[in-house]
CSV table of C-alpha atoms in Angstrom, one decimal:
chain,number,residue,atom,x,y,z
A,1,MET,CA,-67.7,-19.5,9.8
A,2,THR,CA,-68.0,-21.7,12.8
A,3,GLU,CA,-66.1,-24.9,12.9
A,4,VAL,CA,-68.2,-27.8,14.1
A,5,ALA,CA,-66.2,-30.3,16.3
A,6,LEU,CA,-65.9,-33.7,14.7
A,7,LYS,CA,-67.6,-36.5,16.6
A,8,ARG,CA,-65.4,-39.4,18.0
A,9,THR,CA,-66.3,-43.0,18.5
A,10,PRO,CA,-65.6,-44.7,21.8
A,11,LEU,CA,-62.6,-46.3,20.1
A,12,PHE,CA,-60.9,-43.0,19.1
A,13,GLU,CA,-58.0,-43.4,21.5
A,14,ALA,CA,-57.5,-47.0,20.6
A,15,HIS,CA,-57.1,-45.9,17.0
A,16,GLN,CA,-54.6,-43.3,18.0
A,17,LYS,CA,-52.6,-45.8,19.9
A,18,LEU,CA,-52.6,-48.1,16.8
A,19,GLY,CA,-51.0,-45.2,14.9
A,20,ALA,CA,-54.1,-44.6,12.7
A,21,LYS,CA,-54.3,-41.5,10.4
A,22,LEU,CA,-57.5,-39.9,11.5
A,23,VAL,CA,-59.6,-37.7,9.1
A,24,GLY,CA,-63.0,-36.1,9.0
A,25,PHE,CA,-65.7,-38.2,7.4
A,26,ALA,CA,-69.4,-37.4,7.5
A,27,GLY,CA,-68.9,-35.3,10.7
A,28,TRP,CA,-66.8,-37.9,12.4
A,29,GLU,CA,-63.1,-38.2,13.1
A,30,MET,CA,-62.4,-41.6,11.7
A,31,PRO,CA,-59.4,-43.8,11.0
A,32,VAL,CA,-58.6,-43.7,7.3
A,33,ARG,CA,-55.7,-46.1,7.5
A,34,TYR,CA,-53.4,-47.7,10.0
A,35,GLU,CA,-50.5,-49.7,8.5
A,36,GLY,CA,-51.4,-48.8,4.9
A,37,THR,CA,-54.4,-49.2,2.6
A,38,LEU,CA,-52.9,-51.8,0.4
A,39,ALA,CA,-51.9,-54.1,3.3
A,40,GLU,CA,-55.3,-53.6,5.0
A,41,HIS,CA,-57.2,-54.4,1.8
A,42,GLN,CA,-55.2,-57.5,1.2
A,43,ALA,CA,-55.7,-58.6,4.9
A,44,VAL,CA,-59.5,-58.5,4.3
A,45,ARG,CA,-59.3,-60.5,1.0
A,46,GLU,CA,-56.9,-63.1,2.4
A,47,ALA,CA,-57.2,-63.2,6.2
A,48,ALA,CA,-59.4,-60.8,8.1
A,49,GLY,CA,-59.9,-57.1,8.9
A,50,LEU,CA,-61.6,-55.3,11.8
A,51,PHE,CA,-63.3,-52.0,11.1
A,52,ASP,CA,-64.8,-49.4,13.6
A,53,VAL,CA,-68.0,-48.4,11.8
A,54,SER,CA,-69.6,-46.8,14.9
A,55,HIS,CA,-70.3,-43.7,12.9
A,56,MET,CA,-73.2,-45.6,11.2
A,57,GLY,CA,-76.6,-45.2,12.7
A,58,GLU,CA,-79.2,-47.5,14.2
A,59,ILE,CA,-82.9,-46.5,14.0
A,60,PHE,CA,-85.4,-48.8,15.7
A,61,VAL,CA,-89.1,-49.2,14.7
A,62,THR,CA,-91.5,-51.0,17.0
A,63,GLY,CA,-95.2,-51.5,17.4
A,64,GLU,CA,-98.0,-53.8,16.3
A,65,ASN,CA,-98.5,-51.9,13.0
A,66,SER,CA,-94.8,-51.7,12.3
A,67,LEU,CA,-94.8,-54.1,9.3
A,68,GLU,CA,-97.6,-52.2,7.6
A,69,ALA,CA,-95.9,-48.9,8.3
A,70,LEU,CA,-92.6,-50.1,6.9
A,71,GLN,CA,-94.2,-51.5,3.8
A,72,ARG,CA,-95.6,-48.0,3.0
A,73,LEU,CA,-92.1,-46.5,3.7
A,74,ILE,CA,-89.6,-48.7,1.7
A,75,PRO,CA,-89.6,-50.0,-1.9
A,76,ASN,CA,-88.4,-53.4,-0.9
A,77,ASP,CA,-90.7,-56.0,0.6
A,78,ALA,CA,-90.4,-56.1,4.4
A,79,SER,CA,-92.9,-58.9,4.7
A,80,ARG,CA,-90.3,-61.3,3.2
A,81,LEU,CA,-88.2,-61.0,6.3
A,82,LYS,CA,-88.4,-63.5,9.0
A,83,GLU,CA,-87.1,-62.8,12.5
A,84,GLY,CA,-83.3,-62.7,12.3
A,85,GLU,CA,-83.2,-61.7,8.6
A,86,VAL,CA,-81.8,-58.6,6.9
A,87,LEU,CA,-83.0,-56.7,3.8
A,88,TYR,CA,-81.1,-54.2,1.8
A,89,THR,CA,-83.4,-51.4,0.6
A,90,PRO,CA,-83.4,-47.8,-0.5
A,91,LEU,CA,-85.6,-45.2,1.3
A,92,CYS,CA,-87.2,-43.3,-1.6
A,93,ARG,CA,-88.8,-39.8,-1.8
A,94,GLU,CA,-92.0,-39.3,-3.8
A,95,SER,CA,-89.7,-38.3,-6.7
A,96,GLY,CA,-88.0,-41.7,-6.6
A,97,GLY,CA,-84.8,-40.1,-5.4
A,98,VAL,CA,-83.0,-41.9,-2.6
A,99,VAL,CA,-83.1,-40.5,1.0
A,100,ASP,CA,-80.6,-43.2,2.0
A,101,ASP,CA,-79.8,-46.9,1.3
A,102,VAL,CA,-80.1,-49.0,4.5
A,103,LEU,CA,-80.2,-52.4,6.0
A,104,LEU,CA,-83.4,-53.4,7.6
A,105,HIS,CA,-83.2,-56.0,10.4
A,106,ARG,CA,-86.3,-57.8,11.7
A,107,ILE,CA,-85.6,-58.5,15.4
A,108,ALA,CA,-89.1,-59.8,16.3
A,109,LEU,CA,-92.5,-59.8,14.7
A,110,ASP,CA,-93.1,-56.1,15.7
A,111,GLU,CA,-89.5,-55.0,16.3
A,112,TRP,CA,-87.0,-53.8,13.6
A,113,PHE,CA,-83.9,-51.7,13.2
A,114,PHE,CA,-82.3,-49.9,10.3
A,115,CYS,CA,-78.6,-49.6,9.9
A,116,VAL,CA,-78.1,-46.3,8.1
A,117,ASN,CA,-75.3,-44.2,6.7
A,118,ALA,CA,-73.5,-41.8,9.1
A,119,SER,CA,-74.0,-38.7,6.9
A,120,ASN,CA,-77.8,-39.4,6.8
A,121,ILE,CA,-78.7,-40.3,10.4
A,122,GLU,CA,-80.7,-37.1,11.3
A,123,LYS,CA,-82.2,-36.9,7.8
A,124,ASP,CA,-83.3,-40.5,7.9
A,125,PHE,CA,-84.7,-40.3,11.4
A,126,GLU,CA,-86.8,-37.2,10.6
A,127,TRP,CA,-87.9,-38.8,7.3
A,128,ILE,CA,-88.9,-42.2,8.9
A,129,GLN,CA,-90.6,-40.5,11.8
A,130,SER,CA,-92.6,-38.1,9.6
A,131,LYS,CA,-93.7,-40.8,7.2
A,132,ILE,CA,-94.5,-43.4,9.9
A,133,GLY,CA,-96.2,-40.9,12.1
A,134,ASP,CA,-98.0,-42.5,15.0
A,135,ARG,CA,-98.4,-45.9,13.4
A,136,ALA,CA,-95.2,-47.2,15.1
A,137,GLU,CA,-92.6,-45.9,17.5
A,138,VAL,CA,-89.4,-44.7,15.9
A,139,LEU,CA,-86.2,-44.3,18.0
A,140,ASN,CA,-82.8,-43.0,16.9
A,141,GLU,CA,-80.5,-45.3,19.0
A,142,SER,CA,-77.3,-44.4,17.1
A,143,PRO,CA,-75.4,-42.7,20.0
A,144,ASN,CA,-75.9,-45.9,22.1
A,145,TRP,CA,-74.1,-48.4,19.8
A,146,VAL,CA,-70.7,-49.2,18.7
A,147,GLN,CA,-70.6,-51.1,15.4
A,148,LEU,CA,-67.6,-53.2,14.4
A,149,ALA,CA,-67.2,-55.1,11.2
A,150,LEU,CA,-65.1,-58.3,11.1
A,151,GLN,CA,-64.6,-59.2,7.5
A,152,GLY,CA,-62.5,-61.8,5.6
A,153,PRO,CA,-62.1,-65.5,5.1
A,154,ARG,CA,-60.7,-66.0,8.7
A,155,SER,CA,-63.6,-64.3,10.4
A,156,VAL,CA,-65.3,-67.4,11.6
A,157,ALA,CA,-62.0,-68.9,13.0
A,158,ILE,CA,-61.4,-65.6,14.9
A,159,LEU,CA,-65.0,-65.1,16.2
A,160,GLN,CA,-66.1,-68.7,17.0
A,161,PRO,CA,-63.8,-69.2,20.1
A,162,LEU,CA,-65.3,-66.0,21.6
A,163,THR,CA,-69.0,-67.0,21.5
A,164,PRO,CA,-71.1,-70.0,22.5
A,165,PHE,CA,-73.3,-69.2,19.5
A,166,LEU,CA,-72.8,-71.6,16.5
A,167,LEU,CA,-71.7,-69.3,13.7
A,168,ASN,CA,-72.6,-72.1,11.3
A,169,ASN,CA,-76.2,-71.3,11.9
A,170,LEU,CA,-75.9,-67.9,10.2
A,171,TYR,CA,-75.9,-67.3,6.5
A,172,TYR,CA,-75.4,-64.1,4.6
A,173,TYR,CA,-78.0,-61.5,5.6
A,174,GLN,CA,-79.1,-63.3,8.8
A,175,PHE,CA,-78.4,-62.2,12.3
A,176,ALA,CA,-78.8,-63.3,15.9
A,177,GLN,CA,-78.6,-62.0,19.4
A,178,CYS,CA,-75.8,-63.7,21.4
A,179,ARG,CA,-72.9,-63.1,23.6
A,180,VAL,CA,-69.4,-62.4,22.3
A,181,THR,CA,-67.0,-62.8,25.3
A,182,ASP,CA,-69.4,-61.6,28.1
A,183,VAL,CA,-71.0,-58.9,25.9
A,184,PRO,CA,-74.5,-59.2,24.6
A,185,VAL,CA,-74.5,-58.2,20.9
A,186,ILE,CA,-76.5,-58.2,17.7
A,187,LEU,CA,-74.4,-60.3,15.4
A,188,ALA,CA,-75.2,-60.1,11.6
A,189,ARG,CA,-73.5,-62.0,8.8
A,190,THR,CA,-73.4,-58.9,6.6
A,191,GLY,CA,-70.7,-56.6,5.4
A,192,TYR,CA,-69.5,-54.1,2.8
A,193,THR,CA,-66.5,-56.0,1.4
A,194,GLY,CA,-67.7,-59.0,-0.5
A,195,GLU,CA,-66.0,-61.4,1.9
A,196,ASP,CA,-67.5,-63.6,4.5
A,197,GLY,CA,-67.8,-61.8,7.8
A,198,PHE,CA,-69.9,-60.2,10.5
A,199,GLU,CA,-71.2,-56.8,11.6
A,200,LEU,CA,-71.5,-56.5,15.4
A,201,TYR,CA,-73.8,-54.1,17.1
A,202,ILE,CA,-72.5,-53.6,20.6
A,203,PRO,CA,-73.6,-51.5,23.6
A,204,LYS,CA,-71.4,-48.4,23.5
A,205,GLU,CA,-69.7,-48.9,26.9
A,206,LYS,CA,-68.6,-52.4,25.9
A,207,GLY,CA,-67.3,-51.5,22.5
A,208,LEU,CA,-63.6,-50.9,23.4
A,209,SER,CA,-63.3,-54.2,25.3
A,210,LEU,CA,-64.7,-56.2,22.4
A,211,TRP,CA,-62.5,-54.3,19.9
A,212,ASN,CA,-59.5,-55.4,21.9
A,213,ALA,CA,-60.7,-58.9,22.4
A,214,LEU,CA,-61.2,-59.4,18.7
A,215,LEU,CA,-57.9,-57.9,17.8
A,216,GLU,CA,-56.2,-60.2,20.2
A,217,ALA,CA,-58.1,-63.3,19.1
A,218,GLY,CA,-57.3,-62.4,15.5
A,219,GLN,CA,-53.6,-61.9,15.9
A,220,LYS,CA,-52.6,-65.5,14.9
A,221,GLU,CA,-55.0,-65.4,12.0
A,222,GLY,CA,-53.5,-62.3,10.4
A,223,LEU,CA,-56.3,-59.9,11.5
A,224,LYS,CA,-55.5,-56.2,10.9
A,225,PRO,CA,-57.4,-53.1,11.9
A,226,VAL,CA,-58.7,-51.6,8.7
A,227,GLY,CA,-59.5,-47.9,7.9
A,228,LEU,CA,-62.1,-46.2,5.7
A,229,ALA,CA,-59.7,-46.0,2.7
A,230,ALA,CA,-59.6,-49.8,2.3
A,231,ARG,CA,-63.3,-50.0,3.2
A,232,ASP,CA,-63.9,-47.9,0.0
A,233,THR,CA,-61.5,-50.0,-2.3
A,234,LEU,CA,-63.1,-53.2,-1.0
A,235,ARG,CA,-66.7,-52.0,-1.6
A,236,LEU,CA,-65.8,-50.6,-5.0
A,237,GLU,CA,-64.3,-53.9,-6.2
A,238,MET,CA,-67.7,-55.4,-5.4
A,239,GLY,CA,-69.5,-52.6,-7.3
A,240,TYR,CA,-71.5,-51.7,-4.2
A,241,PRO,CA,-73.0,-48.2,-4.3
A,242,LEU,CA,-72.1,-45.6,-1.8
A,243,TYR,CA,-74.6,-43.0,-0.8
A,244,GLY,CA,-73.6,-39.5,-2.0
A,245,HIS,CA,-71.8,-41.0,-5.0
A,246,GLU,CA,-73.9,-43.6,-6.8
A,247,LEU,CA,-77.1,-42.8,-4.9
A,248,SER,CA,-78.5,-39.5,-3.8
A,249,ASP,CA,-81.7,-37.5,-3.3
A,250,THR,CA,-81.7,-36.9,-7.1
A,251,ILE,CA,-80.7,-40.4,-8.3
A,252,THR,CA,-83.3,-43.2,-8.4
A,253,PRO,CA,-82.6,-46.9,-7.6
A,254,LEU,CA,-83.4,-47.6,-11.3
A,255,GLU,CA,-80.6,-45.3,-12.4
A,256,ALA,CA,-78.2,-46.6,-9.8
A,257,GLY,CA,-78.5,-50.3,-10.9
A,258,VAL,CA,-80.4,-51.4,-7.8
A,259,GLY,CA,-83.8,-51.7,-9.4
A,260,TRP,CA,-83.8,-55.2,-7.9
A,261,THR,CA,-84.6,-53.7,-4.5
A,262,ILE,CA,-88.0,-52.5,-5.7
A,263,ALA,CA,-90.9,-54.8,-4.9
A,264,TRP,CA,-93.3,-53.7,-7.6
A,265,ASP,CA,-96.1,-56.1,-6.7
A,266,LYS,CA,-96.3,-55.6,-2.9
A,267,GLY,CA,-98.7,-52.6,-2.9
A,268,ALA,CA,-98.2,-48.9,-2.4
A,269,PHE,CA,-94.9,-47.3,-1.1
A,270,ILE,CA,-93.4,-43.8,-1.2
A,271,GLY,CA,-92.0,-43.1,-4.7
A,272,LYS,CA,-93.8,-45.9,-6.5
A,273,GLU,CA,-95.6,-43.7,-9.0
A,274,ALA,CA,-92.5,-41.9,-10.0
A,275,LEU,CA,-90.5,-45.1,-10.3
A,276,GLU,CA,-93.2,-46.8,-12.4
A,277,LYS,CA,-93.3,-43.7,-14.7
A,278,GLN,CA,-89.5,-43.8,-15.1
A,279,LYS,CA,-89.5,-47.5,-15.8
A,280,ALA,CA,-92.3,-47.1,-18.4
A,281,GLU,CA,-90.7,-44.1,-20.1
A,282,GLY,CA,-87.2,-45.5,-20.1
A,283,ILE,CA,-84.3,-44.8,-17.8
A,284,ALA,CA,-82.2,-41.9,-19.2
A,285,ARG,CA,-78.9,-42.8,-17.5
A,286,LYS,CA,-77.5,-46.0,-16.0
A,287,LEU,CA,-74.7,-46.9,-13.7
A,288,ILE,CA,-71.9,-48.9,-15.4
A,289,GLY,CA,-68.6,-50.4,-14.4
A,290,LEU,CA,-65.3,-49.4,-16.1
A,291,GLU,CA,-61.7,-50.7,-15.9
A,292,THR,CA,-58.6,-48.9,-17.0
A,293,THR,CA,-55.1,-50.3,-17.3
A,294,GLU,CA,-53.4,-46.9,-17.5
A,295,GLY,CA,-54.3,-44.1,-15.1
A,296,ILE,CA,-56.8,-44.1,-12.2
A,297,PRO,CA,-60.4,-43.0,-12.7
A,298,ARG,CA,-61.7,-40.6,-10.1
A,299,GLU,CA,-65.0,-39.1,-9.1
A,300,GLY,CA,-66.1,-36.3,-11.4
A,301,TYR,CA,-64.0,-37.4,-14.4
A,302,SER,CA,-65.9,-37.5,-17.8
A,303,ILE,CA,-66.9,-40.8,-19.5
A,304,LEU,CA,-66.3,-40.2,-23.2
A,305,MET,CA,-67.2,-41.9,-26.4
A,306,GLY,CA,-64.9,-40.4,-29.0
A,307,GLU,CA,-64.9,-36.7,-28.2
A,308,GLN,CA,-68.4,-36.7,-26.7
A,309,LYS,CA,-69.1,-36.7,-23.0
A,310,VAL,CA,-71.6,-39.5,-22.4
A,311,GLY,CA,-71.4,-39.8,-18.6
A,312,GLU,CA,-69.5,-39.2,-15.4
A,313,ILE,CA,-67.5,-41.2,-12.9
A,314,THR,CA,-69.2,-41.4,-9.4
A,315,SER,CA,-66.5,-43.5,-7.7
A,316,GLY,CA,-63.1,-44.5,-8.9
A,317,THR,CA,-59.9,-45.9,-7.5
A,318,HIS,CA,-56.9,-48.1,-7.9
A,319,SER,CA,-58.1,-51.7,-7.3
A,320,PRO,CA,-55.5,-53.4,-5.0
A,321,SER,CA,-56.8,-56.8,-6.0
A,322,LEU,CA,-56.7,-56.3,-9.8
A,323,LYS,CA,-53.9,-53.8,-9.8
A,324,LYS,CA,-56.0,-51.7,-12.3
A,325,GLY,CA,-58.2,-48.6,-12.2
A,326,ILE,CA,-61.8,-49.4,-11.5
A,327,ALA,CA,-64.8,-47.1,-11.5
A,328,LEU,CA,-68.6,-46.8,-11.3
A,329,GLY,CA,-70.3,-44.0,-13.2
A,330,TRP,CA,-73.5,-43.1,-14.9
A,331,ALA,CA,-73.8,-43.0,-18.7
A,332,ARG,CA,-76.7,-41.9,-20.9
A,333,SER,CA,-78.6,-44.9,-21.9
A,334,GLU,CA,-78.6,-44.2,-25.7
A,335,PHE,CA,-74.9,-44.8,-25.7
A,336,LEU,CA,-75.1,-48.1,-23.9
A,337,LYS,CA,-76.5,-50.4,-26.6
A,338,GLY,CA,-74.1,-53.0,-28.0
A,339,GLU,CA,-70.4,-53.2,-27.7
A,340,LYS,CA,-69.0,-49.7,-27.2
A,341,GLU,CA,-65.6,-48.3,-26.7
A,342,PHE,CA,-65.3,-45.9,-23.9
A,343,SER,CA,-62.6,-43.7,-22.6
A,344,ILE,CA,-62.2,-41.6,-19.4
A,345,GLY,CA,-61.0,-38.0,-19.5
A,346,ILE,CA,-58.0,-38.0,-17.1
A,347,ARG,CA,-56.3,-34.6,-16.9
A,348,ASN,CA,-57.6,-33.6,-20.3
A,349,ARG,CA,-56.5,-36.8,-22.0
A,350,PRO,CA,-58.8,-39.7,-23.0
A,351,VAL,CA,-57.7,-42.9,-21.5
A,352,ALA,CA,-59.2,-46.2,-22.8
A,353,ALA,CA,-61.6,-47.8,-20.5
A,354,LYS,CA,-63.3,-51.2,-20.8
A,355,ARG,CA,-66.9,-51.6,-19.7
A,356,VAL,CA,-67.2,-54.4,-17.1
A,357,LYS,CA,-70.2,-55.8,-15.3
A,358,PRO,CA,-69.5,-55.5,-11.6
A,359,PRO,CA,-68.4,-57.1,-9.3
A,360,PHE,CA,-64.9,-56.4,-10.5
A,361,TRP,CA,-63.6,-59.1,-8.1
A,362,PRO,CA,-65.4,-62.3,-7.1
A,363,THR,CA,-67.5,-62.3,-3.9
A,364,HIS,CA,-67.1,-64.9,-1.2
A,365,VAL,CA,-70.1,-64.2,1.1
A,366,ARG,CA,-71.8,-67.3,2.7
A,367,LYS,CA,-74.9,-67.6,0.7
A,368,LYS,CA,-77.5,-70.3,1.5
A,369,THR,CA,-77.5,-72.6,-1.6
B,1,MET,CA,-39.8,-37.5,9.8
B,2,ASN,CA,-36.8,-38.2,7.6
B,3,VAL,CA,-35.2,-35.1,6.0
B,4,GLN,CA,-31.9,-34.5,4.4
B,5,ALA,CA,-29.5,-31.7,5.0
B,6,ASP,CA,-28.2,-31.2,1.5
B,7,LEU,CA,-31.6,-30.5,-0.1
B,8,LYS,CA,-33.8,-27.5,-0.6
B,9,TYR,CA,-37.5,-27.9,0.1
B,10,THR,CA,-40.8,-26.3,-1.2
B,11,LYS,CA,-44.0,-25.5,0.6
B,12,ASP,CA,-45.7,-28.2,-1.5
B,13,HIS,CA,-43.2,-30.8,-0.1
B,14,GLU,CA,-41.0,-31.3,-3.1
B,15,TRP,CA,-37.2,-31.5,-2.6
B,16,ILE,CA,-34.4,-30.5,-5.0
B,17,ARG,CA,-30.7,-31.3,-5.0
B,18,LEU,CA,-28.5,-29.1,-7.1
B,19,GLU,CA,-25.3,-30.4,-8.7
B,20,GLY,CA,-23.8,-27.8,-11.1
B,21,LYS,CA,-26.8,-26.6,-13.1
B,22,GLN,CA,-28.7,-29.9,-12.7
B,23,GLY,CA,-31.5,-30.2,-10.2
B,24,THR,CA,-32.8,-33.6,-9.1
B,25,ILE,CA,-36.4,-33.4,-7.8
B,26,GLY,CA,-38.6,-35.7,-5.8
B,27,ILE,CA,-41.2,-35.5,-3.0
B,28,THR,CA,-40.3,-35.5,0.7
B,29,ASP,CA,-40.7,-38.3,3.2
B,30,HIS,CA,-43.4,-36.3,4.9
B,31,ALA,CA,-45.3,-36.0,1.6
B,32,GLN,CA,-45.2,-39.8,0.9
B,33,GLU,CA,-46.2,-40.5,4.5
B,34,GLU,CA,-49.3,-38.1,4.2
B,35,LEU,CA,-50.3,-39.7,0.8
B,36,GLY,CA,-50.0,-43.3,1.9
B,37,ASP,CA,-49.4,-46.1,-0.6
B,38,ILE,CA,-48.5,-44.6,-3.9
B,39,VAL,CA,-49.9,-46.6,-6.8
B,40,TYR,CA,-49.5,-44.4,-9.9
B,41,VAL,CA,-47.0,-41.8,-11.2
B,42,GLU,CA,-47.1,-39.5,-14.2
B,43,LEU,CA,-43.9,-37.8,-15.3
B,44,PRO,CA,-43.3,-35.0,-17.8
B,45,ALA,CA,-41.8,-35.2,-21.3
B,46,VAL,CA,-38.1,-34.8,-21.5
B,47,GLY,CA,-37.2,-31.5,-23.1
B,48,GLN,CA,-40.2,-29.7,-21.7
B,49,GLN,CA,-39.6,-26.2,-20.3
B,50,ILE,CA,-41.4,-25.8,-17.0
B,51,GLN,CA,-42.1,-22.6,-14.9
B,52,LYS,CA,-41.8,-22.6,-11.2
B,53,SER,CA,-44.9,-23.9,-9.4
B,54,LYS,CA,-46.3,-25.4,-12.7
B,55,SER,CA,-47.0,-29.1,-12.9
B,56,LEU,CA,-44.1,-31.5,-13.3
B,57,GLY,CA,-46.3,-34.5,-13.0
B,58,VAL,CA,-48.7,-36.4,-10.7
B,59,VAL,CA,-48.4,-39.0,-8.0
B,60,GLU,CA,-51.5,-40.8,-6.9
B,61,SER,CA,-52.1,-42.8,-3.7
B,62,VAL,CA,-55.1,-45.2,-3.4
B,63,LYS,CA,-57.2,-42.2,-2.3
B,64,ALA,CA,-55.8,-39.0,-3.7
B,65,VAL,CA,-54.3,-37.3,-6.7
B,66,SER,CA,-51.4,-35.0,-5.9
B,67,GLU,CA,-49.5,-32.7,-8.4
B,68,ILE,CA,-45.7,-32.4,-8.3
B,69,LEU,CA,-44.8,-28.7,-8.8
B,70,ALA,CA,-41.6,-27.5,-10.2
B,71,PRO,CA,-39.5,-25.9,-7.4
B,72,VAL,CA,-37.8,-23.5,-9.9
B,73,ASN,CA,-37.8,-22.7,-13.6
B,74,GLY,CA,-36.0,-25.1,-15.9
B,75,LYS,CA,-36.0,-27.7,-18.6
B,76,VAL,CA,-36.7,-31.4,-18.0
B,77,VAL,CA,-33.6,-33.4,-19.0
B,78,GLU,CA,-34.4,-36.8,-17.5
B,79,VAL,CA,-37.3,-38.6,-15.8
B,80,ASN,CA,-37.1,-41.7,-13.6
B,81,SER,CA,-39.3,-43.9,-15.7
B,82,ALA,CA,-38.5,-46.9,-13.5
B,83,LEU,CA,-41.1,-45.4,-11.1
B,84,ASN,CA,-43.9,-46.2,-13.6
B,85,GLY,CA,-43.6,-49.9,-12.8
B,86,LYS,CA,-42.7,-49.5,-9.2
B,87,PRO,CA,-44.5,-46.4,-7.8
B,88,GLU,CA,-44.1,-47.9,-4.3
B,89,GLN,CA,-40.5,-46.9,-4.4
B,90,ILE,CA,-41.7,-43.4,-3.6
B,91,ASN,CA,-42.9,-44.7,-0.2
B,92,GLN,CA,-39.7,-46.7,0.4
B,93,ASP,CA,-36.9,-44.4,-0.7
B,94,PRO,CA,-38.2,-40.9,-1.5
B,95,TYR,CA,-34.8,-39.2,-1.4
B,96,GLY,CA,-32.9,-41.9,-3.2
B,97,LYS,CA,-34.2,-44.4,-5.8
B,98,ALA,CA,-37.5,-42.5,-6.1
B,99,TRP,CA,-36.2,-39.3,-7.5
B,100,MET,CA,-38.6,-38.2,-10.2
B,101,VAL,CA,-37.2,-35.5,-12.5
B,102,LYS,CA,-33.9,-34.0,-13.4
B,103,MET,CA,-34.0,-30.4,-14.6
B,104,GLU,CA,-31.6,-28.0,-16.1
B,105,VAL,CA,-32.2,-25.2,-13.7
B,106,ALA,CA,-32.5,-21.8,-15.4
B,107,ASN,CA,-31.1,-19.8,-12.5
B,108,PRO,CA,-29.3,-21.7,-9.7
B,109,SER,CA,-29.8,-18.7,-7.5
B,110,ASP,CA,-33.6,-19.3,-7.6
B,111,LEU,CA,-32.9,-22.0,-5.0
B,112,ASP,CA,-32.2,-19.3,-2.4
B,113,ASP,CA,-36.0,-18.7,-2.3
B,114,LEU,CA,-36.6,-22.3,-1.1
B,115,MET,CA,-36.4,-23.6,2.4
B,116,ASN,CA,-33.4,-25.3,3.9
B,117,VAL,CA,-33.8,-28.3,6.1
B,118,GLU,CA,-34.3,-26.4,9.4
B,119,ASP,CA,-36.9,-24.2,7.8
B,120,TYR,CA,-38.7,-27.2,6.3
B,121,LYS,CA,-38.8,-29.1,9.6
B,122,LYS,CA,-40.3,-26.0,11.2
B,123,TYR,CA,-42.8,-25.6,8.4
B,124,VAL,CA,-44.0,-29.2,8.7
B,125,GLN,CA,-44.5,-28.8,12.4
B,126,GLU,CA,-46.5,-25.7,12.0
B,127,GLU,CA,-48.6,-27.3,9.3
B,128,LYS,CA,-49.4,-30.1,11.6
B,129,ALA,CA,-50.4,-27.8,14.4
C-alpha cells in the first residue's frame, strides 16, 4: 500500500503555532481543533470564529454561452442569479444521485465560479468539463486560492475596519469584489454555521497575511480560530447536509430534503427525468432530524420504531448549544406519517429519540426582508 | 503530558491504582487530551464481573466514541456516577476527581503485566512518532 501525502494549506504552519490538532480530512491535513471544540463552537454562536477552509475548491466557468451551459448542468435555476449573487445547488447525475452540492457565484454576465467540496474537486471538475464540453471554458482554480470563513455575530465589527467596502451592502448569499487590508478578495456573505458572516476567497500568496490580520482585528471581539470539529457541530445544529453523509452519488436531492433546489419549470437539466419519476412514484426514504437527551447518536446507528429498523443516522453529534444529542438520518417514508415514536440503537440499546424539524438551533443569517 | 508515578498504565491509555485488592481506574491525561472535550460517559453496573480488555464503559468527546477497557480481571464495586452530570471533569482532573470505576481485582499480580510510568511515557512518545 502506498501512502499518499496529505496536502497542506498555506496556513499549515500558522495552525501549528496556534497549537492546533491536525488530522487528515479529504486528503488534507487540517486543523480539527485549537483550544477545544466546545469553546470554538460557542465563540461562533456568541462572538466570532475564523476557519481555514482552503481545502474547498473553486471551479470557474466563463464564456458567452455559459448561462445556457450551466442551466443544462444544474437542477437549480442559474438564470435567477444577478451579478454578485450566490445559489446553492446540487450537481446531479442522470440517475438523480448527487455528484456534489455546491455554491454557484455569478461574477459577471458570462463569468461564474463554483465553490465545491474538498473531497470532490477532481470529480466535479471532470464532470463539469465533460458535461459543458466546448460550450464554455471550465477552469479548476482550486490550488490558487485560500478560503477563509469569518462567522458569528461580531463578524461585521471585525471585518468593517479592514475594508473600505460597506458591508451593509451585502445580504446573505450576495458577494462583492473588494479589498480587505491591501488584498483584493471575493467577499461573500455566506457560511456553513447559521450565523451572520463571510467567506473570503483570497489569492493564495496573500492568505497568511489576511488570516493574521483578521485574527488580530478580532482579538478584542472574542474571535477564535475554529477547527473542523466545531464546523461540523455548527452545521449539524442548522440541519445542513454534508456531502458523503446526507448526500452522495446514490442519494437524490429529494431524499436528502433539499428538493427545494430543483427548478422543475426551467427546462431540461441532467437528472430531471429520474427526479420527476421519483417524485411521481413517491420518495421511498426521507431525511429527518432527531434529538436525544440520553446518549449521543452517531453515523451508522439504526433508527428504530419498536424493534424494527426503519432508517439510519447519517450524521450525529453532541449539540454544544442545546446540550443534547442531535442527528440527521434517513427513514423509510411509510414510517413517517403522523406522530411517531422513534428510538436510536446505541450500543445495542434503544434510546428514545424525538423527531424534530431542523434547524435544531435558530439561524441568524442576514436575510433581505 | 501529565503522568503519575504510583499508577499502572495500559496500552489503551487507562490507569489503575491498587490499594489492597481494590483497583481504581480512569483514563490518562494523554487520552483526554487526544479525545478533546468529553461530553458523555457510560459506566458499568456495580457487581458486574469483567474480564481484562473487555468494555468497562464508554467516554464520548464531541467527535468520537471511545471504549474504556478493563486493565485486569475483576468485579465492579463502585462507579463514579458524578461524572454523568459533569463529564468535563475527565478533561480537568483525569487522575483525581474523574476516576471512573473501582474494581475488586481478581489477582493483584496481574498488574505486573501493565506498564509503569516510565514505560508508559516511552509508549506515548513512540505512538506519537
